[in-house]
Amino acid sequence: DKRLPMGGGLGGGSSDAATVLLALNHLWQTGLTRPQMEKIGLALGADVPVFIHGRNCFAEGVGEHFTDLDLPPTAYLVLTPAVHVPTAAIFGAPDLKRDTPAITAAGWQPSLGHNDLETVACSRFPAVAEHLAWLKRYVPTAMMTGSGACVFAAFADRNTAESVLSQLPSGMNGWVAEGLAEHPKEKNLQKDWIS
């Protein structure tokens, strides 16, 4: 039952691929370790390993090197502009900034950093820019997800996020989701592999 919007930049397809790999590892009793599963996932897409990893982490490289993080409880307000943003078009844009200094896991903290893809997506898809501008009125650190089209803001609690959501203008859609420290089935999955 797919609920994430296509082209939303939320990793729905990558999450689905990771889930299939995890399920097959369990059903077929292959005994593959988490790093082995992550390597297989990387061959399918750069975002797949993080979903196999199943914990809050800082990802580096192509998306295959992880530093686990302890994050505070957070509720996210996610807005879904009614546009499909093709990832290849954003990454292939000549005006995409490609010289941003890297951030290390040790130097990162929540609300630090930005999304270089955001400027390109906003310039090509006005609906993304409109949703982001509205959300930034409440949370200046709001940003776009991945290559878009969704935008999000972090809140310390669900009630505050729900309060902002209730003020969403007609024609805009969104929802609130609470962050998780680890995959909800993690304890069951740990029986199936060696970390």
XYZ file of N, CA and C in Angstrom:
585
model
N 0.868 -1.173 0.000
C 0.000 0.000 0.000
C 0.908 1.226 0.000
N 1.202 1.736 -1.176
C 2.135 2.866 -1.285
C 1.432 4.165 -0.949
N 1.939 4.854 0.048
C 1.353 6.123 0.461
C 2.245 7.303 0.123
N 3.532 7.050 -0.075
C 4.441 8.141 -0.403
C 4.229 8.572 -1.847
N 4.291 9.875 -2.111
C 4.078 10.338 -3.484
C 5.253 9.965 -4.390
N 4.955 9.600 -5.623
C 5.994 9.332 -6.610
C 6.759 10.630 -6.867
N 8.071 10.530 -6.961
C 8.877 11.722 -7.241
C 8.916 12.703 -6.098
N 8.641 12.238 -4.883
C 8.617 13.136 -3.737
C 9.960 13.319 -3.064
N 10.941 12.484 -3.404
C 12.254 12.601 -2.779
C 12.303 12.033 -1.376
N 11.385 11.120 -1.064
C 11.326 10.537 0.274
C 11.932 9.137 0.344
N 12.435 8.635 -0.764
C 13.065 7.319 -0.759
C 12.084 6.164 -0.743
N 10.870 6.373 -1.213
C 9.866 5.314 -1.192
C 10.280 4.088 -1.979
N 10.787 4.287 -3.189
C 11.236 3.164 -4.006
C 12.426 2.459 -3.393
N 13.357 3.234 -2.838
C 14.538 2.651 -2.193
C 14.144 1.871 -0.950
N 13.193 2.397 -0.199
C 12.706 1.700 0.979
C 12.028 0.394 0.588
N 11.253 0.430 -0.494
C 10.603 -0.793 -0.976
C 11.649 -1.837 -1.360
N 12.697 -1.409 -2.066
C 13.751 -2.339 -2.479
C 14.441 -2.937 -1.261
N 14.733 -2.114 -0.266
C 15.376 -2.603 0.957
C 14.474 -3.605 1.677
N 13.183 -3.315 1.728
C 12.245 -4.206 2.392
C 12.195 -5.567 1.704
N 12.206 -5.556 0.377
C 12.212 -6.828 -0.362
C 13.475 -7.617 -0.038
N 14.634 -6.961 -0.021
C 15.884 -7.659 0.298
C 15.854 -8.233 1.717
N 15.380 -7.442 2.662
C 15.304 -7.909 4.048
C 14.341 -9.096 4.167
N 13.215 -8.984 3.478
C 12.226 -10.068 3.545
C 12.775 -11.353 2.917
N 13.443 -11.231 1.784
C 14.005 -12.420 1.135
C 15.104 -13.041 1.989
N 15.923 -12.198 2.615
C 16.974 -12.705 3.500
C 16.349 -13.538 4.621
N 15.236 -13.058 5.127
C 14.535 -13.767 6.205
C 13.839 -15.032 5.676
N 13.062 -14.872 4.626
C 12.281 -16.004 4.108
C 13.163 -17.129 3.578
N 14.238 -16.775 2.892
C 15.109 -17.783 2.307
C 16.205 -18.230 3.269
N 16.234 -17.605 4.474
C 17.232 -17.958 5.496
C 18.649 -17.983 4.915
N 18.997 -16.916 4.169
C 20.312 -16.857 3.525
C 21.429 -16.570 4.523
N 21.087 -15.953 5.663
C 22.098 -15.648 6.674
C 23.014 -14.508 6.305
N 22.631 -13.692 5.320
C 23.472 -12.563 4.943
C 23.557 -11.563 6.097
N 24.740 -11.013 6.310
C 24.937 -10.002 7.353
C 24.419 -8.656 6.860
N 24.267 -7.739 7.779
C 23.823 -6.384 7.428
C 24.766 -5.753 6.397
N 26.096 -5.781 6.603
C 26.978 -5.195 5.572
C 26.845 -5.870 4.207
N 26.632 -7.166 4.187
C 26.428 -7.848 2.901
C 25.137 -7.381 2.235
N 24.095 -7.227 3.037
C 22.819 -6.748 2.494
C 22.955 -5.313 1.980
N 23.690 -4.484 2.729
C 23.888 -3.096 2.309
C 24.642 -3.034 0.985
N 25.619 -3.914 0.788
C 26.374 -3.951 -0.460
C 25.474 -4.333 -1.629
N 24.608 -5.304 -1.431
C 23.643 -5.680 -2.470
C 22.718 -4.498 -2.756
N 22.272 -3.840 -1.701
C 21.376 -2.694 -1.856
C 22.009 -1.558 -2.629
N 23.296 -1.326 -2.414
C 23.998 -0.249 -3.119
C 23.985 -0.482 -4.622
N 24.020 -1.737 -5.040
C 23.966 -2.050 -6.475
C 22.605 -1.668 -7.067
N 21.578 -1.557 -6.223
C 20.238 -1.190 -6.690
C 20.016 0.312 -6.684
N 20.679 1.030 -5.782
C 20.514 2.481 -5.687
C 21.199 3.022 -4.456
N 21.651 4.266 -4.544
C 22.435 4.874 -3.464
C 21.674 5.004 -2.147
N 20.342 5.084 -2.208
C 19.560 5.251 -0.983
C 19.161 3.929 -0.335
N 19.308 2.830 -1.039
C 18.848 1.542 -0.512
C 19.611 1.123 0.750
N 20.947 1.254 0.800
C 21.668 0.796 1.998
C 21.208 1.452 3.299
N 20.853 2.726 3.271
C 20.447 3.391 4.513
C 19.156 2.786 5.059
N 18.283 2.329 4.171
C 17.053 1.685 4.636
C 17.337 0.284 5.165
N 18.325 -0.387 4.620
C 18.740 -1.684 5.158
C 19.404 -1.478 6.512
N 20.199 -0.409 6.613
C 20.892 -0.103 7.869
C 19.885 0.017 9.015
N 18.777 0.718 8.770
C 17.650 0.719 9.689
C 17.784 1.520 10.966
N 18.753 2.420 11.023
C 18.931 3.257 12.220
C 19.208 4.694 11.793
N 18.992 5.641 12.714
C 19.397 7.010 12.445
C 20.902 7.026 12.258
N 21.346 7.626 11.171
C 22.775 7.638 10.900
C 23.136 8.789 9.979
N 24.416 9.069 9.922
C 25.003 10.012 8.987
C 25.611 9.164 7.882
N 25.160 9.352 6.644
C 25.641 8.535 5.529
C 26.654 9.329 4.716
N 27.739 8.667 4.339
C 28.788 9.288 3.532
C 29.107 8.394 2.349
N 30.016 8.868 1.500
C 30.365 8.136 0.290
C 29.226 8.269 -0.694
N 28.914 7.199 -1.371
C 27.758 7.184 -2.266
C 26.485 7.041 -1.431
N 26.648 6.664 -0.199
C 25.533 6.398 0.702
C 25.699 5.072 1.387
N 26.953 4.607 1.492
C 27.199 3.268 2.031
C 28.054 3.251 3.299
N 28.561 4.402 3.734
C 29.352 4.475 4.969
C 28.507 5.185 6.025
N 28.287 4.520 7.167
C 27.356 5.036 8.161
C 28.021 5.302 9.503
N 27.607 6.397 10.128
C 27.927 6.683 11.513
C 26.594 6.799 12.230
N 26.305 5.866 13.147
C 25.029 5.891 13.856
C 24.932 7.140 14.727
N 23.721 7.677 14.833
C 23.460 8.901 15.587
C 22.341 8.690 16.595
N 22.465 9.343 17.730
C 21.364 9.436 18.683
C 20.721 10.792 18.456
N 19.487 10.802 17.993
C 18.791 12.045 17.694
C 17.666 12.266 18.693
N 17.356 13.526 18.984
C 16.239 13.791 19.889
C 14.924 13.413 19.220
N 13.902 13.110 20.022
C 12.591 12.827 19.431
C 12.153 14.020 18.578
N 11.656 13.739 17.395
C 11.300 14.793 16.449
C 10.048 14.401 15.688
N 9.196 15.389 15.448
C 8.041 15.216 14.568
C 8.307 16.039 13.317
N 8.013 15.457 12.174
C 8.271 16.135 10.899
C 6.961 16.464 10.211
N 6.839 17.711 9.793
C 5.723 18.119 8.954
C 6.221 18.049 7.517
N 5.578 17.218 6.716
C 5.973 17.007 5.321
C 4.869 17.545 4.424
N 5.242 18.437 3.502
C 4.290 18.958 2.525
C 4.577 18.325 1.168
N 3.517 18.031 0.419
C 3.650 17.313 -0.848
C 3.110 18.149 -2.005
N 3.973 18.943 -2.632
C 3.513 19.667 -3.822
C 3.039 18.679 -4.888
N 2.050 19.058 -5.646
C 1.466 18.160 -6.642
C 2.276 18.172 -7.939
N 3.577 17.903 -7.820
C 4.460 17.809 -8.977
C 5.378 16.607 -8.789
N 5.825 16.065 -9.907
C 6.808 14.982 -9.898
C 8.128 15.599 -10.340
N 9.136 15.533 -9.482
C 10.446 16.087 -9.804
C 11.362 14.948 -10.216
N 11.754 14.891 -11.497
C 12.639 13.820 -11.940
C 14.063 14.027 -11.411
N 14.549 13.057 -10.670
C 15.871 13.148 -10.049
C 16.964 13.440 -11.073
N 16.934 12.749 -12.206
C 17.980 12.930 -13.216
C 18.027 14.369 -13.721
N 16.873 15.005 -13.856
C 16.838 16.387 -14.337
C 17.496 17.336 -13.345
N 17.327 17.072 -12.056
C 17.922 17.939 -11.037
C 19.441 17.727 -10.987
N 19.862 16.470 -10.937
C 21.297 16.191 -10.880
C 22.020 16.594 -12.156
N 21.322 16.603 -13.278
C 21.949 16.967 -14.546
C 21.894 18.446 -14.870
N 21.286 19.233 -13.999
C 21.142 20.663 -14.274
C 22.504 21.360 -14.264
N 22.791 22.169 -15.294
C 24.086 22.853 -15.342
C 24.285 23.858 -14.212
N 23.195 24.391 -13.643
C 23.328 25.376 -12.572
C 23.371 24.748 -11.177
N 23.429 23.419 -11.087
C 23.531 22.763 -9.789
C 24.893 23.057 -9.157
N 24.890 23.536 -7.932
C 26.122 23.814 -7.194
C 26.802 22.484 -6.886
N 28.065 22.378 -7.251
C 28.775 21.110 -7.103
C 30.062 21.232 -6.289
N 30.224 22.340 -5.581
C 31.476 22.539 -4.844
C 31.256 22.831 -3.362
N 30.137 22.366 -2.815
C 29.869 22.571 -1.393
C 30.840 21.735 -0.571
N 31.503 22.343 0.417
C 32.405 21.552 1.272
C 31.632 20.447 2.002
N 32.268 19.309 2.117
C 31.641 18.172 2.799
C 31.527 18.437 4.293
N 30.494 17.869 4.888
C 30.312 17.898 6.335
C 30.628 16.497 6.836
N 31.362 16.404 7.936
C 31.657 15.092 8.514
C 30.614 14.760 9.571
N 30.528 13.505 9.914
C 29.586 13.083 10.952
C 29.872 13.788 12.267
N 31.150 13.968 12.593
C 31.524 14.626 13.852
C 31.125 16.100 13.859
N 31.063 16.723 12.683
C 30.745 18.145 12.599
C 29.285 18.443 12.345
N 28.470 17.396 12.183
C 27.062 17.600 11.870
C 26.219 17.611 13.130
N 25.135 18.365 13.076
C 24.123 18.361 14.127
C 22.767 18.654 13.484
N 21.667 18.294 14.147
C 20.360 18.565 13.550
C 20.213 20.037 13.171
N 19.577 20.285 12.047
C 19.319 21.619 11.486
C 20.567 22.276 10.900
N 21.666 21.552 10.804
C 22.875 22.091 10.184
C 22.935 21.606 8.748
N 23.342 22.463 7.865
C 23.503 22.085 6.477
C 22.363 22.586 5.614
N 22.439 22.218 4.343
C 21.420 22.616 3.381
C 21.380 21.593 2.258
N 20.455 21.771 1.362
C 20.275 20.856 0.242
C 20.605 21.607 -1.048
N 21.733 21.285 -1.682
C 22.128 21.963 -2.922
C 21.118 21.753 -4.045
N 20.354 20.690 -3.990
C 19.380 20.395 -5.046
C 18.152 21.304 -4.959
N 17.941 21.887 -3.784
C 16.742 22.680 -3.522
C 16.601 23.885 -4.457
N 17.677 24.629 -4.660
C 17.621 25.829 -5.504
C 17.222 25.469 -6.926
N 17.800 24.395 -7.452
C 17.488 23.962 -8.815
C 16.030 23.531 -8.912
N 15.577 22.706 -7.974
C 14.191 22.221 -8.015
C 13.203 23.376 -7.871
N 13.487 24.297 -6.972
C 12.578 25.432 -6.771
C 12.503 26.318 -8.011
N 13.623 26.474 -8.721
C 13.609 27.320 -9.918
C 12.844 26.670 -11.067
N 12.817 25.363 -11.103
C 12.149 24.651 -12.197
C 10.719 24.226 -11.868
N 10.412 24.146 -10.595
C 9.090 23.693 -10.167
C 8.534 24.686 -9.140
N 7.804 25.701 -9.603
C 7.300 26.750 -8.699
C 6.487 26.224 -7.525
N 5.805 25.103 -7.685
C 5.012 24.557 -6.578
C 5.911 24.156 -5.414
N 7.099 23.637 -5.711
C 8.044 23.288 -4.642
C 8.458 24.559 -3.910
N 8.797 25.597 -4.665
C 9.198 26.876 -4.062
C 8.080 27.459 -3.202
N 6.851 27.372 -3.682
C 5.702 27.910 -2.947
C 5.499 27.174 -1.617
N 5.551 25.850 -1.651
C 5.374 25.070 -0.429
C 6.511 25.322 0.559
N 7.715 25.398 0.052
C 8.865 25.639 0.924
C 8.786 27.025 1.559
N 8.422 28.027 0.786
C 8.303 29.396 1.323
C 7.256 29.444 2.429
N 6.131 28.748 2.228
C 5.100 28.749 3.260
C 5.619 28.098 4.539
N 6.282 26.974 4.411
C 6.785 26.248 5.577
C 7.881 27.026 6.303
N 8.708 27.742 5.555
C 9.794 28.527 6.168
C 9.257 29.698 6.997
N 8.015 30.089 6.771
C 7.414 31.127 7.619
C 7.342 30.650 9.064
N 7.215 29.348 9.263
C 7.106 28.762 10.601
C 8.427 28.194 11.098
N 9.204 27.625 10.189
C 10.481 27.011 10.558
C 11.513 27.423 9.498
N 12.342 28.418 9.791
C 13.298 28.914 8.796
C 14.271 27.845 8.280
N 14.463 26.769 9.036
C 15.381 25.706 8.604
C 14.687 24.632 7.765
N 13.429 24.850 7.403
C 12.723 23.892 6.540
C 13.509 23.714 5.255
N 13.433 22.516 4.692
C 14.150 22.265 3.443
C 13.427 21.224 2.603
N 13.959 21.021 1.415
C 13.398 20.047 0.492
C 13.997 18.675 0.786
N 13.211 17.633 0.550
C 13.688 16.265 0.711
C 14.455 15.844 -0.529
N 15.599 15.256 -0.365
C 16.356 14.714 -1.495
C 16.363 15.638 -2.687
N 15.928 15.115 -3.836
C 15.853 15.922 -5.052
C 14.453 16.505 -5.247
N 13.605 16.408 -4.210
C 12.266 16.971 -4.259
C 11.274 15.935 -4.760
N 10.052 16.228 -4.652
C 9.397 17.501 -4.541
C 8.948 17.852 -3.122
N 8.943 16.939 -2.206
C 8.436 17.229 -0.867
C 9.359 18.180 -0.127
N 8.769 18.908 0.812
C 9.520 19.783 1.706
C 9.119 19.419 3.132
N 10.010 19.714 4.087
C 9.719 19.293 5.455
C 10.322 20.262 6.461
N 9.805 20.171 7.676
C 10.347 20.917 8.807
C 10.285 20.031 10.033
N 11.271 20.182 10.897
C 11.350 19.389 12.121
C 10.781 20.180 13.295
N 10.061 19.462 14.158
C 9.468 20.059 15.357
C 9.815 19.190 16.557
N 9.907 19.799 17.726
C 10.250 19.063 18.940
C 9.134 18.130 19.380
N 7.884 18.426 18.968
C 6.773 17.561 19.371
C 5.700 17.529 18.300
N 4.920 16.489 18.329
C 3.870 16.279 17.327
C 2.793 17.351 17.394
N 2.419 17.782 18.582
C 1.350 18.768 18.718
C 1.675 20.063 17.987
N 2.915 20.525 18.091
C 3.306 21.760 17.410
C 3.264 21.564 15.901
N 3.764 20.420 15.436
C 3.722 20.127 14.001
C 2.279 20.063 13.506
N 1.405 19.430 14.267
C -0.006 19.329 13.900
C -0.663 20.707 13.869
N -0.259 21.585 14.794
C -0.807 22.940 14.828
C -0.453 23.706 13.557
N 0.785 23.590 13.106
C 1.183 24.252 11.861
C 0.452 23.616 10.681
N 0.341 22.292 10.670
C -0.372 21.602 9.595
C -1.811 22.097 9.490
N -2.444 22.377 10.614
C -3.844 22.814 10.608
C -4.020 24.173 9.933
N -2.924 24.910 9.751
C -2.980 26.230 9.118
C -2.637 26.171 7.624
N -2.446 24.971 7.115
C -2.063 24.777 5.718
C -3.130 25.378 4.803
N -2.719 26.200 3.848
C -3.701 26.799 2.932
C -4.412 25.754 2.080
N -5.599 26.089 1.644
C -6.357 25.223 0.749
C -5.530 24.970 -0.503
N -5.528 23.725 -0.949
C -4.759 23.371 -2.139
C -3.392 22.783 -1.826
N -2.949 22.916 -0.591
C -1.683 22.303 -0.176
C -2.000 21.064 0.658
N -1.152 20.057 0.534
C -1.353 18.817 1.286
C -0.107 18.478 2.074
N -0.320 17.789 3.189
C 0.810 17.377 4.004
C 0.378 16.437 5.101
N 1.350 16.010 5.873
C 1.088 15.121 7.001
C 2.223 15.263 8.006
N 2.007 14.719 9.187
C 3.010 14.720 10.247
C 3.454 13.282 10.488
N 4.745 13.099 10.599
C 5.315 11.784 10.897
C 6.357 11.954 11.991
N 6.371 11.028 12.919
C 7.371 11.076 13.980
C 8.607 10.295 13.570
N 9.777 10.842 13.889
C 11.024 10.167 13.598
C 11.182 8.929 14.467
N 11.906 7.948 13.960
C 12.170 6.710 14.690
C 13.672 6.540 14.860
N 14.095 6.013 15.986
C 15.520 5.757 16.205
C 16.009 4.576 15.392
N 15.118 3.606 15.173
C 15.473 2.442 14.376
C 14.226 1.894 13.711
N 14.441 1.039 12.728
C 13.343 0.407 12.004
C 12.421 -0.274 13.016
N 11.099 -0.145 12.867
C 10.182 -0.722 13.860
C 10.301 -2.239 14.007
N 10.826 -2.919 13.026
C 10.989 -4.375 13.091
C 12.433 -4.763 13.410
N 13.252 -3.805 13.828
C 14.681 -4.040 14.031
C 14.971 -5.209 14.962
N 14.270 -5.294 16.068
C 14.558 -6.369 17.015
C 14.312 -7.744 16.398
N 13.272 -7.862 15.569
C 13.021 -9.124 14.875
C 14.088 -9.385 13.826
N 14.513 -8.333 13.138
C 15.501 -8.494 12.078
C 16.860 -8.888 12.637
N 17.195 -8.418 13.839
C 18.502 -8.716 14.419
C 18.711 -10.210 14.609
N 17.639 -10.955 14.736
C 17.763 -12.401 14.863
C 18.256 -13.027 13.565
N 18.041 -12.315 12.437
C 18.316 -12.891 11.122
C 19.712 -12.579 10.589
N 20.453 -11.706 11.263
C 21.789 -11.394 10.754
C 22.706 -10.983 11.874
N 23.952 -10.976 11.581
C 24.964 -10.524 12.533
C 25.308 -9.104 12.164
N 25.229 -8.171 13.117
C 25.532 -6.772 12.817
C 26.986 -6.591 12.528
